[in-house]
Amino acid sequence: MEESTFPPMEDESLFIEYITKEWNVFMTTDKTEDVSPSLLWETAKAYLRGSIISYTTAQKKASMKEQLDLEHIIQNLEVQFKISRSKTILKKLEAARSALNQLLTKRAKAAIFFAKHKLYESGNKPGCLLAKIAKDLWKLNLSPVIIKIKKDLDRWQKLPLSLMGCVNLIKMSILPRLLYPLQMLPVLITQKVSCDTEKAFSKFIWGGKKPRLRIGTLQLRVLWEWLHAYLNSYSHLDSWSTLPYSLWSLAVCDKKKNNITNGD
């Protein structure tokens, strides 16, 4: 036998009775000769929609009240059972737990049914479900990490670190914390968050003073960009020296060139 499309409703008869009663009230009140059938039907749909919303809201409130009552009963029975260890209390406790489990299971089935038909079969495909699930990913995963990183950077400013020490500390300790959630979770960093994080990096690297180099410049390739002047300082010394022999060429030239220079 094929499975039913709709979940079983234990109070289906009560719902039908309620809707029938509301329909009769509406037809008795609003069905008159001067009202056209189309207007009557549109008005009836709006009235029934409000009645259904009212009914489901009342059912949710009753279900929540029943859950709170069962949790309170279970809590009291657990206290009594710890004191007396009575079999009668144990049976009551098991019955209350079973009723609570059935109530929560019924609510979970309703939530699954809603997600299936709202987001898949009758909605805008699975993208809506993914967006709903991923809505809080940033708040739960990346936001605490960024807050912790800023606190650590403020705390580490008191350490006696050099420029390269600060850069290496960011590379080895800070960036891995950001790479993992960004690679594993479908989230994007906004421009505001990126700018705030870069400002925190720049403040830490330059000790809270005015930056000598922009953070974008520090992110360039190491070999032939900004660090080239510091790693290969001889290139600048060589350009500053006078002809015919520069300071760098004098440091590495052979004895013949040294003799010529001394002879001059």
XYZ file of C-alpha atoms in Angstrom, residues 37-227:
191
model
C -20.785 34.228 -6.123
C -17.197 35.185 -7.044
C -16.983 37.781 -4.273
C -18.553 35.340 -1.830
C -15.993 32.676 -2.725
C -12.994 35.006 -2.403
C -14.284 36.233 0.952
C -14.871 32.654 2.087
C -11.285 31.685 1.246
C -9.920 34.569 3.306
C -12.244 33.691 6.200
C -11.303 29.996 6.132
C -7.614 30.874 5.932
C -7.923 32.943 9.099
C -9.897 30.172 10.794
C -7.233 27.585 9.949
C -4.459 29.858 11.246
C -6.410 30.392 14.458
C -6.944 26.639 14.864
C -3.291 25.728 14.283
C -2.108 28.469 16.652
C -4.398 27.147 19.371
C -3.102 23.611 18.733
C 0.512 24.778 19.041
C -0.200 26.554 22.320
C -1.989 23.485 23.680
C 0.911 21.250 22.598
C 3.454 23.534 24.259
C 1.408 23.629 27.461
C 1.146 19.830 27.437
C 4.911 19.538 26.975
C 5.628 21.872 29.897
C 3.159 19.984 32.094
C 4.746 16.634 31.225
C 8.251 17.961 31.898
C 7.099 19.273 35.278
C 5.449 15.929 36.117
C 8.570 14.002 35.087
C 10.756 16.249 37.219
C 8.571 15.713 40.299
C 8.337 11.949 39.725
C 12.119 11.675 39.381
C 12.568 13.419 42.730
C 9.989 11.124 44.360
C 11.550 8.016 42.833
C 15.000 8.956 44.142
C 13.533 9.123 47.632
C 11.182 6.100 47.740
C 12.220 3.799 44.845
C 8.593 2.753 44.467
C 7.478 0.628 41.489
C 4.255 2.610 41.213
C 6.160 5.866 40.859
C 8.473 4.208 38.344
C 5.506 3.158 36.177
C 4.078 6.679 36.320
C 7.488 8.078 35.389
C 7.807 5.739 32.398
C 4.282 6.617 31.254
C 5.032 10.347 31.471
C 8.291 9.937 29.561
C 6.519 7.890 26.886
C 3.847 10.573 26.497
C 6.514 13.269 26.184
C 8.422 11.255 23.578
C 5.250 10.753 21.538
C 4.501 14.469 21.686
C 8.009 15.428 20.555
C 7.947 12.779 17.813
C 4.656 14.129 16.513
C 6.115 17.650 16.427
C 9.239 16.425 14.609
C 7.113 14.643 11.979
C 5.168 17.845 11.397
C 8.404 19.826 10.972
C 9.779 17.276 8.474
C 6.502 17.288 6.563
C 6.544 21.083 6.389
C 10.162 21.212 5.185
C 9.524 18.518 2.565
C 6.485 20.154 0.979
C 7.349 23.803 1.599
C 10.968 23.730 0.454
C 11.085 20.809 -1.978
C 7.818 19.758 -3.638
C 5.805 22.980 -3.406
C 8.564 25.548 -2.935
C 11.633 26.952 -4.626
C 13.644 23.727 -4.575
C 16.368 22.752 -2.064
C 18.087 26.145 -2.206
C 15.576 27.525 0.281
C 16.341 24.735 2.728
C 20.085 25.282 2.348
C 19.671 29.012 2.892
C 17.570 28.375 5.982
C 20.150 25.985 7.425
C 23.141 28.167 6.480
C 21.596 31.356 7.837
C 23.249 31.034 11.244
C 26.545 29.487 10.100
C 28.391 32.807 10.282
C 27.047 33.698 13.718
C 27.820 30.274 15.187
C 31.194 29.569 13.551
C 33.109 32.547 12.164
C 31.912 35.377 14.382
C 33.305 33.836 17.636
C 36.589 33.043 15.849
C 37.061 36.639 14.675
C 36.246 38.011 18.140
C 38.793 35.623 19.708
C 41.419 36.607 17.108
C 41.022 40.323 17.883
C 41.337 39.650 21.619
C 44.497 37.588 21.047
C 46.044 40.299 18.868
C 45.388 42.931 21.546
C 46.916 40.645 24.167
C 49.990 39.823 22.048
C 50.877 43.474 21.450
C 52.703 43.462 24.787
C 55.141 40.799 23.537
C 58.601 42.001 22.368
C 58.236 40.848 18.748
C 59.979 42.111 15.633
C 58.205 42.947 12.387
C 58.847 39.496 10.935
C 57.900 37.912 14.248
C 54.478 39.571 14.128
C 53.990 38.511 10.506
C 54.987 34.916 11.247
C 52.717 34.815 14.299
C 49.763 35.838 12.137
C 50.684 33.270 9.477
C 51.160 30.386 11.917
C 48.496 31.079 14.544
C 45.785 33.353 13.133
C 45.312 32.403 9.484
C 44.779 28.646 10.113
C 41.839 29.523 12.376
C 40.193 31.394 9.503
C 41.111 28.988 6.715
C 39.368 25.942 8.171
C 35.835 27.397 8.545
C 36.119 29.306 5.259
C 37.120 26.154 3.379
C 34.604 23.831 5.051
C 31.514 26.057 5.364
C 29.489 27.795 2.623
C 29.974 31.313 3.983
C 31.431 34.494 2.513
C 33.323 37.262 4.322
C 31.771 40.670 3.792
C 33.846 43.715 2.882
C 33.276 45.257 6.321
C 34.524 42.171 8.174
C 37.534 41.905 5.854
C 38.485 45.556 6.459
C 38.084 45.220 10.241
C 40.264 42.103 10.289
C 42.965 43.753 8.171
C 42.948 46.786 10.477
C 43.476 44.474 13.461
C 46.382 42.779 11.647
C 47.960 46.131 10.739
C 47.577 47.444 14.286
C 49.288 44.341 15.678
C 52.132 44.343 13.138
C 53.025 48.006 13.662
C 52.422 48.073 17.425
C 49.438 50.396 17.334
C 51.402 53.096 15.471
C 50.793 54.512 12.011
C 51.488 51.738 9.467
C 54.619 52.192 7.365
C 53.238 49.841 4.709
C 49.665 49.078 3.812
C 48.373 45.612 4.613
C 47.791 45.105 0.885
C 51.482 45.757 0.245
C 52.474 43.259 2.912
C 50.336 40.636 1.169
C 52.359 40.827 -2.065
C 54.749 38.076 -3.096
C 57.876 37.915 -0.957
C 60.627 37.288 -3.514
C 60.241 40.257 -5.848
C 58.017 42.704 -3.994
C 58.238 44.692 -0.774
C 60.553 42.315 1.144
